[in-house]
Amino acid sequence: MTAGALRTVPLAGELTSSLISRAADRYGLPAAGVLRLWTCRNSPARNDGGGVRADAEIVLNEAGRAVLAELCGVEPAVLAHALPAFTVDDPKIGTGREAALPQARWRAAGAVAGEAAFACRSCTARRTGQAQRAVRYLPRWQRVCIRHGRWLLDADADQPLEHLDLRGVPEVAAAQRRWTGVARRAVRAAAEPGQVFALAHAVVARWWEEALHWEQEEIWPHRLHRVAGGNAGTDLQRWRIVGRDPVTFPEVVAVADALLDPAMTELVWRDSGAGRPRPLPADGAFCRRLGERVGRDWLGPLSAVDYGGPLLAWMGAVIRQRRGEGGPPGWRDDPWRLQREQQPATMACQLRVMAAEQQSGGSRTRWRAAVSAEHRFQIEQLIAEGREQLAELRGVHSGTTAEVARTLLEHLSHSAALIDQALVGTAAAAVAAGVALEDVAAWSRLPARELAEIITAGQDED
């Protein structure tokens, strides 16, 4: 092989490792053979199946960059402009005498320059003359290839698809076009567009998890079946993971747009009581209007009671800012800061969990695999209703002794009954999954025999 004999053009935002693979293909060589041009002292991350992860990135030292430029027949300045990782220095690459040798180190793309996704092969062929796999750094708000009607999937997941077909759901491409204006609006509002998108994505991802139990939800199932090639029902759990981001993208853009709207912020302020503070109501104007803006008039009350979710956290930050109660400037006062625990799980993470659930057995089964979605939903609803009963007791300690006692006892007894039902339902699910009755009884603080009788009686009633 004569370095530079065949020119390999980089893609904008391409991973350095992706360019090396395409250069190897240009010379008709395996990537491993070309990688011998660099001294590398570690190995790339691999999938559970043993293959190298598509988002495995490679960082080069100065001598290594010169080798890549010669290999591709492209000026280093061009590579520096196109490849986000090309000029990244790694402190673990040898210095001193070794610095003169072309060296490389494998890293995860996400730790180098951000999220990585597969490039559109048709666009790659049009740009480079090579219709082969390429991987680029692409934020989640730039995943639609409008020219070819494709959603470009994450490259860090152990699954075979590179893209999903969007030709049957034109509203997704329309949302991609709309996002440009939303991003400009974010900049004018002194907000980072990426943070605005991340918050909206987290809000909608929470809805997505609950939507399986929403009888009124008709838009997402239709859209999911379309991106799944006509029928997602044959493998619904996997398709709900793989298809979540493209299916929910129009709603994510709509929510981002709504959260940037000063009129919507004013509704939050009014719902909070403005100058006379009060708890946010379940039928507040903001959540009702937000539901309308995403095409779901019925969604408002459901989103308003998502305690602990990113939407209510954003509303709380907006209210604190308006009231000037936030104290010294900091992250708690930033409406756009998304807490780590509120960040939605990635496709790769969810697929790994699903694979683990399918491989486990007995009492080591995963909860979501061992307990049906209906049973989990019933438990969640009982807990939520019990919480609502207790929330209604705020400020109840005024009035006659009889009135206060009656209100307290009625709500407490109702809440206790709901929690008891949730306890029995959870215990029954755990025992059915293979957890030892004695363990479940100890956790429930009930005698094993009594718990067994309660579970059996409940099954007989069902």
Short mmCIF file of N, CA, C and O in Angstrom, two decimals, residues 116-200:
data_model
loop_
_atom_site.label_atom_id
_atom_site.label_comp_id
_atom_site.label_asym_id
_atom_site.label_seq_id
_atom_site.Cartn_x
_atom_site.Cartn_y
_atom_site.Cartn_z
N ALA A 116 -22.87 9.96 19.05
CA ALA A 116 -22.51 9.46 17.72
C ALA A 116 -23.68 8.70 17.12
O ALA A 116 -24.39 7.98 17.82
N ALA A 117 -23.88 8.87 15.82
CA ALA A 117 -24.97 8.18 15.11
C ALA A 117 -24.45 7.72 13.75
O ALA A 117 -23.46 8.26 13.23
N PHE A 118 -25.13 6.75 13.19
CA PHE A 118 -24.77 6.29 11.84
C PHE A 118 -25.10 7.38 10.83
O PHE A 118 -26.13 8.06 10.94
N ALA A 119 -24.24 7.55 9.86
CA ALA A 119 -24.50 8.49 8.77
C ALA A 119 -25.43 7.83 7.76
O ALA A 119 -25.50 6.60 7.67
N CYS A 120 -26.14 8.64 7.01
CA CYS A 120 -26.98 8.12 5.92
C CYS A 120 -26.05 7.58 4.82
O CYS A 120 -25.21 8.32 4.30
N ARG A 121 -26.20 6.32 4.47
CA ARG A 121 -25.30 5.72 3.47
C ARG A 121 -25.47 6.38 2.10
O ARG A 121 -24.49 6.51 1.35
N SER A 122 -26.68 6.77 1.77
CA SER A 122 -26.89 7.41 0.47
C SER A 122 -26.18 8.76 0.42
O SER A 122 -25.57 9.11 -0.59
N CYS A 123 -26.24 9.51 1.51
CA CYS A 123 -25.54 10.79 1.57
C CYS A 123 -24.03 10.58 1.58
O CYS A 123 -23.28 11.36 0.97
N THR A 124 -23.57 9.53 2.25
CA THR A 124 -22.15 9.22 2.28
C THR A 124 -21.64 8.91 0.87
O THR A 124 -20.56 9.38 0.45
N ALA A 125 -22.40 8.12 0.13
CA ALA A 125 -22.00 7.77 -1.24
C ALA A 125 -21.97 9.01 -2.11
O ALA A 125 -21.08 9.19 -2.95
N ARG A 126 -22.95 9.90 -1.92
CA ARG A 126 -23.03 11.11 -2.72
C ARG A 126 -21.84 12.04 -2.43
O ARG A 126 -21.32 12.70 -3.32
N ARG A 127 -21.38 12.05 -1.17
CA ARG A 127 -20.31 12.96 -0.78
C ARG A 127 -18.93 12.36 -1.05
O ARG A 127 -17.99 13.09 -1.43
N THR A 128 -18.77 11.05 -0.86
CA THR A 128 -17.44 10.45 -0.89
C THR A 128 -17.25 9.42 -1.99
O THR A 128 -16.11 8.99 -2.24
N GLY A 129 -18.35 8.98 -2.61
CA GLY A 129 -18.24 7.92 -3.60
C GLY A 129 -18.18 6.53 -2.99
O GLY A 129 -18.02 5.54 -3.71
N GLN A 130 -18.34 6.43 -1.67
CA GLN A 130 -18.32 5.15 -0.98
C GLN A 130 -19.67 4.91 -0.30
O GLN A 130 -20.02 5.62 0.64
N ALA A 131 -20.41 3.91 -0.76
CA ALA A 131 -21.71 3.59 -0.17
C ALA A 131 -21.50 2.59 0.96
O ALA A 131 -21.96 1.44 0.89
N GLN A 132 -20.79 3.00 1.99
CA GLN A 132 -20.52 2.10 3.11
C GLN A 132 -20.85 2.79 4.42
O GLN A 132 -21.19 3.97 4.47
N ARG A 133 -20.74 2.02 5.51
CA ARG A 133 -21.10 2.56 6.82
C ARG A 133 -20.12 3.66 7.24
O ARG A 133 -18.91 3.54 7.06
N ALA A 134 -20.69 4.71 7.78
CA ALA A 134 -19.90 5.78 8.37
C ALA A 134 -20.60 6.21 9.64
O ALA A 134 -21.82 6.02 9.79
N VAL A 135 -19.85 6.76 10.56
CA VAL A 135 -20.39 7.20 11.84
C VAL A 135 -20.00 8.65 12.05
O VAL A 135 -18.84 9.04 11.85
N ARG A 136 -20.98 9.47 12.46
CA ARG A 136 -20.74 10.89 12.65
C ARG A 136 -21.17 11.33 14.04
O ARG A 136 -22.00 10.68 14.68
N TYR A 137 -20.61 12.43 14.51
CA TYR A 137 -21.10 13.06 15.73
C TYR A 137 -22.35 13.85 15.35
O TYR A 137 -22.28 14.82 14.59
N LEU A 138 -23.49 13.41 15.86
CA LEU A 138 -24.75 14.05 15.53
C LEU A 138 -25.60 14.22 16.78
O LEU A 138 -25.98 13.22 17.41
N PRO A 139 -25.92 15.43 17.18
CA PRO A 139 -26.84 15.60 18.31
C PRO A 139 -28.22 15.07 17.96
O PRO A 139 -28.56 14.91 16.79
N ARG A 140 -29.01 14.80 18.96
CA ARG A 140 -30.30 14.13 18.74
C ARG A 140 -31.28 15.01 17.97
O ARG A 140 -32.26 14.52 17.44
N TRP A 141 -31.02 16.31 17.90
CA TRP A 141 -31.94 17.17 17.16
C TRP A 141 -31.53 17.31 15.70
O TRP A 141 -32.12 18.10 14.97
N GLN A 142 -30.54 16.56 15.25
CA GLN A 142 -30.14 16.59 13.84
C GLN A 142 -30.14 15.19 13.24
O GLN A 142 -29.34 14.88 12.38
N ARG A 143 -31.05 14.33 13.66
CA ARG A 143 -31.02 12.94 13.25
C ARG A 143 -31.85 12.64 12.00
O ARG A 143 -31.85 11.52 11.51
N VAL A 144 -32.57 13.61 11.48
CA VAL A 144 -33.40 13.36 10.30
C VAL A 144 -32.62 13.68 9.04
O VAL A 144 -32.12 14.81 8.87
N CYS A 145 -32.49 12.70 8.14
CA CYS A 145 -31.98 12.97 6.80
C CYS A 145 -33.20 13.29 5.94
O CYS A 145 -33.94 12.39 5.52
N ILE A 146 -33.43 14.57 5.72
CA ILE A 146 -34.62 14.99 5.00
C ILE A 146 -34.58 14.54 3.54
O ILE A 146 -35.60 14.15 2.96
N ARG A 147 -33.39 14.55 2.94
CA ARG A 147 -33.25 14.17 1.53
C ARG A 147 -33.73 12.74 1.29
O ARG A 147 -34.41 12.46 0.30
N HIS A 148 -33.41 11.82 2.19
CA HIS A 148 -33.74 10.41 1.97
C HIS A 148 -34.78 9.87 2.95
O HIS A 148 -35.07 8.67 2.94
N GLY A 149 -35.35 10.74 3.79
CA GLY A 149 -36.43 10.32 4.68
C GLY A 149 -36.01 9.26 5.68
O GLY A 149 -36.67 8.22 5.81
N ARG A 150 -34.94 9.53 6.41
CA ARG A 150 -34.41 8.54 7.35
C ARG A 150 -34.13 9.17 8.71
O ARG A 150 -33.73 10.33 8.79
N TRP A 151 -34.35 8.37 9.78
CA TRP A 151 -33.91 8.75 11.12
C TRP A 151 -32.62 7.99 11.39
O TRP A 151 -32.58 6.77 11.33
N LEU A 152 -31.56 8.70 11.71
CA LEU A 152 -30.24 8.11 11.91
C LEU A 152 -30.09 7.68 13.37
O LEU A 152 -30.19 8.51 14.28
N LEU A 153 -29.87 6.40 13.59
CA LEU A 153 -29.90 5.82 14.92
C LEU A 153 -28.57 5.96 15.66
O LEU A 153 -27.50 6.09 15.04
N ASP A 154 -28.65 5.88 16.99
CA ASP A 154 -27.45 5.90 17.83
C ASP A 154 -26.49 4.80 17.40
O ASP A 154 -26.91 3.68 17.10
N ALA A 155 -25.21 5.10 17.46
CA ALA A 155 -24.20 4.11 17.06
C ALA A 155 -23.64 3.32 18.25
O ALA A 155 -22.80 2.45 18.06
N ASP A 156 -24.11 3.62 19.47
CA ASP A 156 -23.54 2.94 20.64
C ASP A 156 -24.33 1.71 21.06
O ASP A 156 -23.99 1.06 22.05
N ALA A 157 -25.40 1.37 20.34
CA ALA A 157 -26.26 0.25 20.73
C ALA A 157 -25.91 -1.02 19.96
O ALA A 157 -25.50 -0.96 18.80
N ASP A 158 -26.09 -2.14 20.62
CA ASP A 158 -25.81 -3.44 20.01
C ASP A 158 -27.06 -3.92 19.27
O ASP A 158 -27.81 -4.76 19.76
N GLN A 159 -27.31 -3.34 18.10
CA GLN A 159 -28.45 -3.73 17.28
C GLN A 159 -28.09 -3.43 15.81
O GLN A 159 -27.25 -2.58 15.54
N PRO A 160 -28.71 -4.12 14.87
CA PRO A 160 -28.22 -4.09 13.48
C PRO A 160 -28.65 -2.90 12.64
O PRO A 160 -28.07 -2.65 11.58
N LEU A 161 -29.67 -2.16 13.05
CA LEU A 161 -30.20 -1.10 12.20
C LEU A 161 -29.35 0.17 12.27
O LEU A 161 -28.86 0.55 13.33
N GLU A 162 -29.21 0.82 11.13
CA GLU A 162 -28.51 2.10 11.07
C GLU A 162 -29.49 3.27 10.97
O GLU A 162 -29.16 4.39 11.37
N HIS A 163 -30.66 3.02 10.43
CA HIS A 163 -31.65 4.09 10.30
C HIS A 163 -33.05 3.50 10.30
O HIS A 163 -33.22 2.28 10.14
N LEU A 164 -34.05 4.36 10.48
CA LEU A 164 -35.45 3.99 10.36
C LEU A 164 -36.06 4.80 9.24
O LEU A 164 -35.72 5.98 9.05
N ASP A 165 -36.97 4.19 8.51
CA ASP A 165 -37.61 4.84 7.36
C ASP A 165 -38.71 5.79 7.84
O ASP A 165 -39.64 5.37 8.54
N LEU A 166 -38.62 7.05 7.46
CA LEU A 166 -39.58 8.08 7.90
C LEU A 166 -40.55 8.49 6.80
O LEU A 166 -41.32 9.42 6.99
N ARG A 167 -40.51 7.81 5.67
CA ARG A 167 -41.34 8.27 4.55
C ARG A 167 -42.83 8.17 4.85
O ARG A 167 -43.63 8.89 4.26
N GLY A 168 -43.21 7.32 5.79
CA GLY A 168 -44.63 7.21 6.15
C GLY A 168 -45.04 8.15 7.25
O GLY A 168 -46.22 8.19 7.63
N VAL A 169 -44.10 8.92 7.79
CA VAL A 169 -44.41 9.86 8.88
C VAL A 169 -43.77 11.22 8.57
O VAL A 169 -42.78 11.61 9.19
N PRO A 170 -44.30 11.95 7.62
CA PRO A 170 -43.70 13.23 7.20
C PRO A 170 -43.64 14.27 8.31
O PRO A 170 -42.86 15.22 8.22
N GLU A 171 -44.44 14.10 9.35
CA GLU A 171 -44.43 15.07 10.44
C GLU A 171 -43.09 15.07 11.19
O GLU A 171 -42.74 16.07 11.83
N VAL A 172 -42.33 13.98 11.11
CA VAL A 172 -41.02 13.94 11.77
C VAL A 172 -40.03 14.84 11.04
O VAL A 172 -39.30 15.62 11.65
N ALA A 173 -40.01 14.76 9.71
CA ALA A 173 -39.15 15.65 8.93
C ALA A 173 -39.59 17.10 9.10
O ALA A 173 -38.75 18.01 9.15
N ALA A 174 -40.90 17.32 9.19
CA ALA A 174 -41.40 18.68 9.39
C ALA A 174 -40.92 19.24 10.72
O ALA A 174 -40.59 20.42 10.83
N ALA A 175 -40.85 18.37 11.74
CA ALA A 175 -40.37 18.80 13.05
C ALA A 175 -38.89 19.17 12.98
O ALA A 175 -38.44 20.09 13.65
N GLN A 176 -38.11 18.43 12.15
CA GLN A 176 -36.70 18.76 11.98
C GLN A 176 -36.54 20.16 11.40
O GLN A 176 -35.69 20.94 11.84
N ARG A 177 -37.37 20.50 10.42
CA ARG A 177 -37.32 21.84 9.85
C ARG A 177 -37.72 22.89 10.88
O ARG A 177 -37.15 23.98 10.95
N ARG A 178 -38.71 22.55 11.69
CA ARG A 178 -39.22 23.50 12.67
C ARG A 178 -38.20 23.76 13.77
O ARG A 178 -38.15 24.85 14.35
N TRP A 179 -37.38 22.75 14.06
CA TRP A 179 -36.42 22.90 15.16
C TRP A 179 -35.46 24.06 14.93
O TRP A 179 -35.04 24.73 15.88
N THR A 180 -35.12 24.34 13.70
CA THR A 180 -34.20 25.44 13.40
C THR A 180 -34.71 26.74 13.99
O THR A 180 -33.96 27.51 14.61
N GLY A 181 -36.00 27.01 13.81
CA GLY A 181 -36.58 28.22 14.37
C GLY A 181 -36.64 28.18 15.88
O GLY A 181 -36.44 29.21 16.55
N VAL A 182 -36.92 27.01 16.45
CA VAL A 182 -36.96 26.88 17.90
C VAL A 182 -35.57 27.15 18.49
O VAL A 182 -35.44 27.81 19.52
N ALA A 183 -34.53 26.63 17.84
CA ALA A 183 -33.16 26.86 18.32
C ALA A 183 -32.82 28.35 18.30
O ALA A 183 -32.18 28.86 19.22
N ARG A 184 -33.24 29.04 17.24
CA ARG A 184 -32.98 30.50 17.18
C ARG A 184 -33.73 31.21 18.31
O ARG A 184 -33.20 32.15 18.92
N ARG A 185 -34.94 30.75 18.60
CA ARG A 185 -35.71 31.36 19.69
C ARG A 185 -35.02 31.14 21.03
O ARG A 185 -35.03 32.02 21.90
N ALA A 186 -34.41 29.97 21.20
CA ALA A 186 -33.69 29.68 22.43
C ALA A 186 -32.51 30.64 22.60
O ALA A 186 -32.28 31.17 23.70
N VAL A 187 -31.77 30.87 21.54
CA VAL A 187 -30.63 31.78 21.60
C VAL A 187 -31.09 33.18 21.97
O VAL A 187 -30.46 33.87 22.80
N ARG A 188 -32.20 33.61 21.38
CA ARG A 188 -32.72 34.96 21.71
C ARG A 188 -33.15 35.04 23.17
O ARG A 188 -33.11 36.12 23.77
N ALA A 189 -33.54 33.90 23.73
CA ALA A 189 -33.96 33.87 25.14
C ALA A 189 -32.79 33.61 26.08
O ALA A 189 -32.99 33.34 27.27
N ALA A 190 -31.55 33.67 25.54
CA ALA A 190 -30.34 33.44 26.33
C ALA A 190 -30.29 32.04 26.90
O ALA A 190 -29.78 31.82 28.00
N ALA A 191 -30.84 31.08 26.16
CA ALA A 191 -30.80 29.68 26.58
C ALA A 191 -29.99 28.88 25.58
O ALA A 191 -29.97 29.20 24.38
N GLU A 192 -29.32 27.85 26.04
CA GLU A 192 -28.56 26.97 25.17
C GLU A 192 -29.53 26.01 24.46
O GLU A 192 -30.26 25.26 25.13
N PRO A 193 -29.59 26.01 23.13
CA PRO A 193 -30.54 25.15 22.42
C PRO A 193 -30.44 23.68 22.81
O PRO A 193 -31.45 22.98 22.94
N GLY A 194 -29.21 23.20 23.02
CA GLY A 194 -29.04 21.81 23.41
C GLY A 194 -29.69 21.50 24.74
O GLY A 194 -30.28 20.42 24.93
N GLN A 195 -29.61 22.43 25.70
CA GLN A 195 -30.24 22.22 26.99
C GLN A 195 -31.76 22.25 26.89
O GLN A 195 -32.45 21.47 27.55
N VAL A 196 -32.27 23.15 26.06
CA VAL A 196 -33.72 23.23 25.86
C VAL A 196 -34.22 21.92 25.26
O VAL A 196 -35.24 21.36 25.70
N PHE A 197 -33.51 21.42 24.26
CA PHE A 197 -33.92 20.17 23.64
C PHE A 197 -33.85 19.02 24.63
O PHE A 197 -34.77 18.19 24.70
N ALA A 198 -32.77 18.95 25.41
CA ALA A 198 -32.61 17.86 26.37
C ALA A 198 -33.75 17.84 27.38
O ALA A 198 -34.27 16.78 27.74
N LEU A 199 -34.16 19.03 27.84
CA LEU A 199 -35.26 19.09 28.81
C LEU A 199 -36.57 18.64 28.17
O LEU A 199 -37.32 17.83 28.74
N ALA A 200 -36.86 19.14 26.97
CA ALA A 200 -38.09 18.73 26.28
C ALA A 200 -38.08 17.24 25.99
O ALA A 200 -39.10 16.56 26.13
#
